[in-house]
XYZ file of C-alpha atoms in Angstrom:
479
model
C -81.265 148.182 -2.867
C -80.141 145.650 -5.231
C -76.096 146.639 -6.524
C -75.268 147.227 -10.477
C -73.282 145.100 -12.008
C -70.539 147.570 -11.822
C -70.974 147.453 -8.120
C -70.910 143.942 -8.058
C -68.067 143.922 -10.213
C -66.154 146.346 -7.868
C -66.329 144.831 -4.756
C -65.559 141.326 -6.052
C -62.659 142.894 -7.228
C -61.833 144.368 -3.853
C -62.097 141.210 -2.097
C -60.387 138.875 -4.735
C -57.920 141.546 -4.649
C -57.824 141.466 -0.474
C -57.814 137.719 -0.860
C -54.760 137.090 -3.283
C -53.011 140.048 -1.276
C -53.106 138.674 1.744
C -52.618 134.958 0.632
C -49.722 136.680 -0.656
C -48.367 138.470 1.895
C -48.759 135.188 4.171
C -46.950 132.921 1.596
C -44.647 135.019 1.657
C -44.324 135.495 5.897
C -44.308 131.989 5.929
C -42.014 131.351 2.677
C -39.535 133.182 4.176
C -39.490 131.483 7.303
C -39.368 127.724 5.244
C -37.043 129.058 3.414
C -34.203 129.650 5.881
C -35.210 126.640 7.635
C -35.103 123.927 4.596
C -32.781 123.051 1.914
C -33.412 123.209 -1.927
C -32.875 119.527 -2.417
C -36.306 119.645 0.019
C -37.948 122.232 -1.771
C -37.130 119.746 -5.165
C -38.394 116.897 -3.497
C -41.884 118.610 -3.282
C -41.841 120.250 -6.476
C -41.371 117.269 -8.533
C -44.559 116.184 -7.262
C -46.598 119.210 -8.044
C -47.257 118.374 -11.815
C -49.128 114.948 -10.523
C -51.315 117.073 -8.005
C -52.253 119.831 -10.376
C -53.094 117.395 -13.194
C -55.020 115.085 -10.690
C -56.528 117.620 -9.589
C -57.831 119.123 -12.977
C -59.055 115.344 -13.989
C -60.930 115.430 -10.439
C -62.923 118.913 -11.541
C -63.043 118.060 -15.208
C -64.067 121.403 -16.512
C -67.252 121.092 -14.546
C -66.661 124.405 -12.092
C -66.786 126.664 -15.168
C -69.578 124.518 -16.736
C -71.360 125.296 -13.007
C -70.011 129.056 -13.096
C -71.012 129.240 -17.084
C -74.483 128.108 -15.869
C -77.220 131.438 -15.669
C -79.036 129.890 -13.277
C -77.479 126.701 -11.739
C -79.624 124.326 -9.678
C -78.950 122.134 -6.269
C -79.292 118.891 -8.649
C -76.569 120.754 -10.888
C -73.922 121.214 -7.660
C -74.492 117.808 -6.407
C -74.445 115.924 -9.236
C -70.812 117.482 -10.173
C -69.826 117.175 -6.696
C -70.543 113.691 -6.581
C -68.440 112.957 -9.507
C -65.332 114.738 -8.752
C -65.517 112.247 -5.032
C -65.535 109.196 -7.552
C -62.741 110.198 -10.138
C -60.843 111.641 -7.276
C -61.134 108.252 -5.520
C -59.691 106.205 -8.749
C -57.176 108.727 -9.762
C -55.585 108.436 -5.982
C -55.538 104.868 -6.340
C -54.057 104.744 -10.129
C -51.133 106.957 -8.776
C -50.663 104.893 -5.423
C -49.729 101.984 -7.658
C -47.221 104.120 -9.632
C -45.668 106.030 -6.901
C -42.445 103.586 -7.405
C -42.391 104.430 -11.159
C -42.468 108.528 -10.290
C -39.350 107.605 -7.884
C -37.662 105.468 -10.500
C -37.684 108.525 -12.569
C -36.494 111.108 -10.420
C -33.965 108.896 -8.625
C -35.932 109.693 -5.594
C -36.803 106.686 -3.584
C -38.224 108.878 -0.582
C -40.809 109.813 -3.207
C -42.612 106.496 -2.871
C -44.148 107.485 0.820
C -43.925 111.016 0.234
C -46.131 111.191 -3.214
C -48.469 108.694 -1.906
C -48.859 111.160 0.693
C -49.080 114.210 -1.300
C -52.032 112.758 -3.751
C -54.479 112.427 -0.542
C -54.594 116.660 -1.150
C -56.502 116.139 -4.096
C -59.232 113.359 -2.708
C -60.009 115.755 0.112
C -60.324 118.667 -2.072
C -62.687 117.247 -4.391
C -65.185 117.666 -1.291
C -65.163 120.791 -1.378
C -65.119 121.807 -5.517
C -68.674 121.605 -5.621
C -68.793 124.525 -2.508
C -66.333 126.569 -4.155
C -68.470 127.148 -7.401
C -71.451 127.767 -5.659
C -69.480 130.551 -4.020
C -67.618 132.178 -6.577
C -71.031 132.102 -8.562
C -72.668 133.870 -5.685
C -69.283 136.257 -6.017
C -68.890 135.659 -2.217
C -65.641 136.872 -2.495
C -65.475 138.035 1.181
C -65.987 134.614 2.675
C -63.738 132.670 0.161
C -60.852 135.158 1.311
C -61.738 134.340 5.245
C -62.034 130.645 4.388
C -58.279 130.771 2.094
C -56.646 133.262 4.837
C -57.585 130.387 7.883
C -56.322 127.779 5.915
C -52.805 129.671 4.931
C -52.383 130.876 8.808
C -53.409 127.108 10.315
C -51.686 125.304 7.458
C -48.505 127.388 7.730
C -48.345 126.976 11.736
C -47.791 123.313 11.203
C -45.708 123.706 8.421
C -43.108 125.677 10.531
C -43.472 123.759 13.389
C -42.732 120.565 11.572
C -39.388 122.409 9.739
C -38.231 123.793 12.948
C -38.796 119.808 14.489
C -36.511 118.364 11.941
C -39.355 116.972 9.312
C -37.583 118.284 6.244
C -39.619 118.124 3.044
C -42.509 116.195 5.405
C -43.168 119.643 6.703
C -44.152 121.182 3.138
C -46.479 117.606 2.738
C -47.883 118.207 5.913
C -49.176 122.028 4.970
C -50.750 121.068 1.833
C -52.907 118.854 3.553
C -53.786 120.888 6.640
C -54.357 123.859 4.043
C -56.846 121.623 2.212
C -58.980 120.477 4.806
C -59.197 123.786 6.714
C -60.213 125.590 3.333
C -62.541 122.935 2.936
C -64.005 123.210 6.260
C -64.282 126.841 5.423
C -66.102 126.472 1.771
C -68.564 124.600 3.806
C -69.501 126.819 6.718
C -69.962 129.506 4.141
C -71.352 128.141 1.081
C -75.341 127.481 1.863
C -76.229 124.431 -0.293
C -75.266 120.903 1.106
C -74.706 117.422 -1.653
C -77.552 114.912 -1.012
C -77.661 110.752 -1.472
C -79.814 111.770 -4.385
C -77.259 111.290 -7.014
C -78.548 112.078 -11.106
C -75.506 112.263 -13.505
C -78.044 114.317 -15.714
C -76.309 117.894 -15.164
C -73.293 116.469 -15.765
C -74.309 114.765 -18.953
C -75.454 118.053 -19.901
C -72.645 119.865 -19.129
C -70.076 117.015 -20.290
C -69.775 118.420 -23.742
C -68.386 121.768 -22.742
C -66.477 121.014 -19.424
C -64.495 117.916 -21.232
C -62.770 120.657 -23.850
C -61.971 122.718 -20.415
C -60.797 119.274 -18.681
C -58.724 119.066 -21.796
C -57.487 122.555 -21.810
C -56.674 122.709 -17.830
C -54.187 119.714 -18.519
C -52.603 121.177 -21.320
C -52.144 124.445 -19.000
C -50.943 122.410 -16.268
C -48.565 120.551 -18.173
C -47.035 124.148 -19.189
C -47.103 125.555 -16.352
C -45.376 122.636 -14.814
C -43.166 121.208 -17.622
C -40.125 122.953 -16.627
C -40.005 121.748 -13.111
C -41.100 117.853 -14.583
C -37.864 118.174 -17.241
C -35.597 119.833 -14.874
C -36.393 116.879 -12.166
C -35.265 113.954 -14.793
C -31.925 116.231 -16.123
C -30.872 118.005 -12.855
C -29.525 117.085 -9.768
C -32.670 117.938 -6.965
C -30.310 121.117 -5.806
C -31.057 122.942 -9.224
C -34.431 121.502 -8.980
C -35.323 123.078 -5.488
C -33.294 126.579 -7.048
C -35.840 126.461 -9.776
C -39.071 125.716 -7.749
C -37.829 128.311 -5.086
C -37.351 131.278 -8.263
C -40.938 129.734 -9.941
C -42.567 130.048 -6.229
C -41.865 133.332 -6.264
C -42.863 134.776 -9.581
C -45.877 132.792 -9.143
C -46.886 133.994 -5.772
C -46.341 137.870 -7.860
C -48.211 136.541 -10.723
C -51.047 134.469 -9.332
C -51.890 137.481 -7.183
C -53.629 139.465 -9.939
C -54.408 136.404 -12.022
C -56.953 135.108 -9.098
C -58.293 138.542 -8.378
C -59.462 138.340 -12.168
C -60.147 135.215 -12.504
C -63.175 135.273 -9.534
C -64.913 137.539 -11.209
C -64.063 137.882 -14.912
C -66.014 134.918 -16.085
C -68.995 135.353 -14.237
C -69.349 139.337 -15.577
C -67.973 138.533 -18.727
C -71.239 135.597 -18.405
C -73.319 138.301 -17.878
C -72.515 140.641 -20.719
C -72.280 138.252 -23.161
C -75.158 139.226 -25.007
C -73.907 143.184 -25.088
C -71.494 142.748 -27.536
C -69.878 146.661 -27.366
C -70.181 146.399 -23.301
C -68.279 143.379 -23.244
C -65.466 145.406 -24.791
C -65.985 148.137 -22.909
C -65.167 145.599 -19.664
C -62.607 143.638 -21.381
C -60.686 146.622 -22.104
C -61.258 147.971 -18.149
C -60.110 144.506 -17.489
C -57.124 145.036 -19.214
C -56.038 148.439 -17.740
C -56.596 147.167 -14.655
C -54.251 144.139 -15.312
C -51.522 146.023 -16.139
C -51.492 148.690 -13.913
C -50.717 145.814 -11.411
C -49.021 143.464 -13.272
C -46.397 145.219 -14.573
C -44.559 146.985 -11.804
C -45.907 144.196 -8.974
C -43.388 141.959 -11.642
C -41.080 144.146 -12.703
C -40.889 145.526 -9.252
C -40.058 141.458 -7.975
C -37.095 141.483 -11.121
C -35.020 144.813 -9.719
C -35.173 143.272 -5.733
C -34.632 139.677 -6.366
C -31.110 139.738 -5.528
C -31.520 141.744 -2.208
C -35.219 139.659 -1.195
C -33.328 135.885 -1.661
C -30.460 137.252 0.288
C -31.660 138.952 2.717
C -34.992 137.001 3.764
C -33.425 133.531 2.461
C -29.910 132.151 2.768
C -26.905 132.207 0.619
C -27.847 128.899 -0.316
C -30.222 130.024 -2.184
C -28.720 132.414 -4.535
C -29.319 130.140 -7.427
C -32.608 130.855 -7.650
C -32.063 134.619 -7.794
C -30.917 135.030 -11.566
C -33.831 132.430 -12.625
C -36.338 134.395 -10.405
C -35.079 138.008 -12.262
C -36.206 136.118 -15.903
C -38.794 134.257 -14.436
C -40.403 137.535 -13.157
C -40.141 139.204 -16.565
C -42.695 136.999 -18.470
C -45.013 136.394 -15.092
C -45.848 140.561 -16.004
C -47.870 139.083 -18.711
C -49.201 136.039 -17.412
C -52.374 137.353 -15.791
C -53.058 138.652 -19.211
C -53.539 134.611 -19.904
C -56.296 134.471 -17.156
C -58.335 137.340 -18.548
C -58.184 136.349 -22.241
C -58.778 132.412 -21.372
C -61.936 133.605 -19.249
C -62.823 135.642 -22.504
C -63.011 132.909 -24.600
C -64.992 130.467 -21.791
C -67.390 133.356 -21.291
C -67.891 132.726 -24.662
C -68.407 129.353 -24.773
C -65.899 128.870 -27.003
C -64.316 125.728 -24.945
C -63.120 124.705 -28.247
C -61.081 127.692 -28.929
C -59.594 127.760 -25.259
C -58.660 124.021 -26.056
C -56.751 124.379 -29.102
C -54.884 127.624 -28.652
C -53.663 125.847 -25.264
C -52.665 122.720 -27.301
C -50.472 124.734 -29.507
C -48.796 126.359 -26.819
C -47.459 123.527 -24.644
C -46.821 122.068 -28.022
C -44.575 125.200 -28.895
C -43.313 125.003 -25.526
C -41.928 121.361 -25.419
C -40.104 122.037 -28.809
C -38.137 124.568 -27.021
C -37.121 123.319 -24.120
C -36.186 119.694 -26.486
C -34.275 122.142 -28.798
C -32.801 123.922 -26.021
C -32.520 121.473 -22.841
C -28.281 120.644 -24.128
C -27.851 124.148 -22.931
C -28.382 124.117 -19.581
C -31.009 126.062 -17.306
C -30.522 129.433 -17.601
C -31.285 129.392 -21.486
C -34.045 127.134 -21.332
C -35.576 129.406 -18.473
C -34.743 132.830 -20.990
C -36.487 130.675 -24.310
C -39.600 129.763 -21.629
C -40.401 133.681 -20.577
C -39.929 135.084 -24.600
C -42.294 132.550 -25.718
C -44.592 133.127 -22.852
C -45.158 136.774 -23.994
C -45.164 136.163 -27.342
C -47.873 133.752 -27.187
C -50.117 136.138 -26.277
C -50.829 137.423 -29.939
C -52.422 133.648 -30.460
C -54.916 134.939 -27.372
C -55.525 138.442 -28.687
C -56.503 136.544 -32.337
C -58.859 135.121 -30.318
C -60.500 137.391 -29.120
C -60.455 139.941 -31.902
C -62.394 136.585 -33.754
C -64.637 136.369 -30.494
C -65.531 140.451 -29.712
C -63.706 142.526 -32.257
C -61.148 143.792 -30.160
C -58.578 145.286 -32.013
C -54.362 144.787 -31.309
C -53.779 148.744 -31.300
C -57.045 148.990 -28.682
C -54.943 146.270 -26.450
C -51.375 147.937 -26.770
C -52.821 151.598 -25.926
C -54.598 150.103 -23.174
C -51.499 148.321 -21.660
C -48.432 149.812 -23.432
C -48.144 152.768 -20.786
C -48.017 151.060 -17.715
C -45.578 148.761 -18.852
C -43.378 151.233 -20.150
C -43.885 153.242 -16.969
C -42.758 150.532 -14.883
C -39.448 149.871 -17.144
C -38.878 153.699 -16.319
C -39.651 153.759 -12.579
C -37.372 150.409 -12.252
C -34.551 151.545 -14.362
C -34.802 155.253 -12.319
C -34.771 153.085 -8.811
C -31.935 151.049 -9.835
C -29.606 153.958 -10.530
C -30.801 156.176 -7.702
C -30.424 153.452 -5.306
C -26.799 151.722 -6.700
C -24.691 153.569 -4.307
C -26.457 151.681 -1.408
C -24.241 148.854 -0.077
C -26.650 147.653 3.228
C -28.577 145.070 1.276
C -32.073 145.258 3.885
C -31.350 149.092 3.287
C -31.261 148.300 -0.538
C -34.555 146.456 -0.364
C -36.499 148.605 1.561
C -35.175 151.834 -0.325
C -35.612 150.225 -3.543
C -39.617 148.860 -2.866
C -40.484 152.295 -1.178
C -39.042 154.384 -3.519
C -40.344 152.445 -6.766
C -43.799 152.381 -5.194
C -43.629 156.478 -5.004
C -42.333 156.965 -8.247
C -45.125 154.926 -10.048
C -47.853 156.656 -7.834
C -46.417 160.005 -8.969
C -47.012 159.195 -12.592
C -50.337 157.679 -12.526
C -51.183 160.634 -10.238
C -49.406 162.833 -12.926
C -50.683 160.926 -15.939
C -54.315 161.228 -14.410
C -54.837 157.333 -14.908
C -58.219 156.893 -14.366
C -58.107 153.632 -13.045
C -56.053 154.112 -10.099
C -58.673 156.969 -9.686
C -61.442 154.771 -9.410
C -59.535 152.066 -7.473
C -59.020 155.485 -4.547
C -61.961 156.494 -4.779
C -64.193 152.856 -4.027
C -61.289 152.005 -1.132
C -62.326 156.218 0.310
C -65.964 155.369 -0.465
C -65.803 151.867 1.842
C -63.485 153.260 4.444
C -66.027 156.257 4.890
């Protein structure tokens, strides 16, 4: 019997949710063990080089997996004619930043960064084999197999990333998993995903699609530049040390916030596709959306805030306690960046490229005038300025989409305001029950366990209906 939408809806949900969980949980198994093992100058090294890969690696997709995923009914010509391209402009972008790998040492004062970047960019030529797979799945929703496919990778990629930090390798080891983790997910999205490229190459689909996939291309950047700024800034102005304490905090919050951001975003714009057309059941999913973001969000984040000290002390090393006051801030605006995903999807569902573009201009816009105005004052402040602005910047989204489906700012704050303010009041409640503790693995565990209870109790008490329905679909498959 063919499933409803809302069934289809539910259990891509589930397994997004399994997926980012467990990525999660493993990233953070195998964080932990990195962690103790490294140093943050090699942490910095790394991180200096993520802006490059991300933006490389939006120029080698070029908007064209949402154009795919925006698609009703994509054909084989479609995949293979976008796959095709992302292998070329992959191919050229590698080579344009293989030349310049001396320039991106000059201006980090890093002149290990000339082998190691030029290692580090080969990521993104092998993953442009597989971007083409990776549509065709999450437009088939096969959420089950991309989670098997991204939980290999992690567990292979994360063996020879410890193996290579226990063997001496320093920030080699971290080069060494991105790769593996590439090429095994790769591998995976292949085994899975049915369709196969051909030698028959037509740039037709992607002619067709150019016009709305070169506004997301656009947009991605712009994203990518904000999401990365910080760490690109910090890397010219700071010694690496601070840099590495920074990208350790930002790894972290990330890791909390990414979690519910990808369980969203693998679903939201292909049901928010399908609805398009249903103007007052698109709200009525937006809004579910919503309530379902922040009863996660907010107390997964918070939650990461009130333990920071005890989880960078305990499962790190003392030389990492820089990172724990930047990870406490960092965590409080990562509660609202999954918000980001589901309005951003909103507006793509839409096809309103054009709006997603410009909103995202502003922002990183906005952003760099801060951290200019700011940068004399050292980290801390510029991190503080970084997480107001990123919740306050969410009013530009939610003008968006009152324009694009009438949604309404008091509809938005009474879906979201009272889980957020429940978490503030189960983290405040933990902090003081727990303060007298002194054992800090006691601490954490106490602290994690007892904040988990509390906010169960009052979305039992509250009769939330969305942690209902989450119960009862989990009692339904385990049944």
């Amino acid at each position: 019997m063919a499933k409803t939408l809302k069934e289809k809806t539910a259990q891509g949900l589930l397994w997004s949710a399994v997926n980012s969980g467990l990525t999660q949980l493993l990233n953070l198994v195998i964080g932990i063990f990195l962690a103790r093992k490294l140093l943050p100058g090699d942490y910095g090294i790394i991180g200096v080089l993520t802006i490059f890969t991300a933006i490389a690696g939006c120029l080698q997709a070029s908007g064209f997996t949402q154009g795919l995923i925006n698609l009703k009914r994509p054909t084989a010509n479609d995949y293979n004619s976008v796959f095709w391209f992302n292998v070329t402009v992959s191919i050229v972008i590698y080579a344009i930043l293989f030349c310049c790998a001396p320039l991106i040492a000059w201006f980090f004062h890093q002149p290990v960064l000339v082998d190691v970047s030029r290692f580090v960019f080969l990521s993104f030529v092998i993953s442009s084999f597989g971007i083409a797979q990776n549509a065709y799945m999450v437009k088939n929703m096969m959420q089950r197999e991309i989670a098997v496919s991204s939980v290999v990778a992690l567990v292979l990629s994360g063996i020879v990333g410890l193996a290579l930090a226990y063997l001496g390798k320093a920030y080699w080891s971290l080069a060494w998993q991105q790769i593996v983790y590439i090429t095994v997910l790769n591998a995976g999205r292949y085994y899975y995903a049915d369709w196969r490229p051909s030698f028959h190459i037509d740039m037709g689909p992607v002619k067709g699609m150019f016009r709305f996939s070169v506004k997301i291309l656009f947009t991605n950047i712009i994203n990518t530049l904000s999401q990365h700024l910080l760490t690109f800034i910090f890397g010219h102005l700071f010694h690496i040390n601070t840099v590495g304490n920074y990208s350790q905090a930002n790894k972290w919050n990330t890791m909390g916030s990414s979690t519910i951001s990808n369980t969203l975003g693998q679903v939201a714009q292909t049901v928010l596709v399908s609805v398009e057309d249903e103007r007052d059941r698109e709200v009525r999913i937006f809004r579910k959306m919503l309530r379902f973001t922040a009863f996660l969000s907010f107390p997964a984040l918070f939650g990461l805030a009130l333990v920071s000290r005890e989880f960078i002390l305990c499962l790190l090393k003392d030389e990492w306690a820089g990172a724990i006051p930047l990870l406490q801030v960092l965590c409080l605006g990562g509660a609202f960046m999954p918000f980001y995903t589901l309005y951003q999807n909103l507006a793509i569902s839409n096809r309103r490229s054009d709006l997603y573009m410009w909103c995202n201009i502003a922002q990183i816009v906005a952003q760099l005038a801060v951290v200019l105005a700011l940068y004399r004052f050292g980290i801390m402040v510029i991190v503080c300025a970084y997480s107001a602005f990123t919740i306050v910047w969410l009013l530009a989204w939610q003008a968006i989409a009152r324009q694009l489906i009438g949604i309404r700012f008091i509809h938005v704050m009474l879906d979201t305001m009272p889980f957020m303010l429940s978490s503030i009041a189960v983290m405040v409640a933990t902090y003081y029950a727990t303060a007298w503790i002194d054992c800090l693995p006691l601490l954490l565990v106490s602290r994690i366990i007892l904040a988990a209870l509390l906010y169960f109790a009052i979305m039992k008490a509250a009769k939330v209906k969305i942690m209902d329905e989450c119960l009862q679909y989990f009692s339904k498959k385990s049944c």
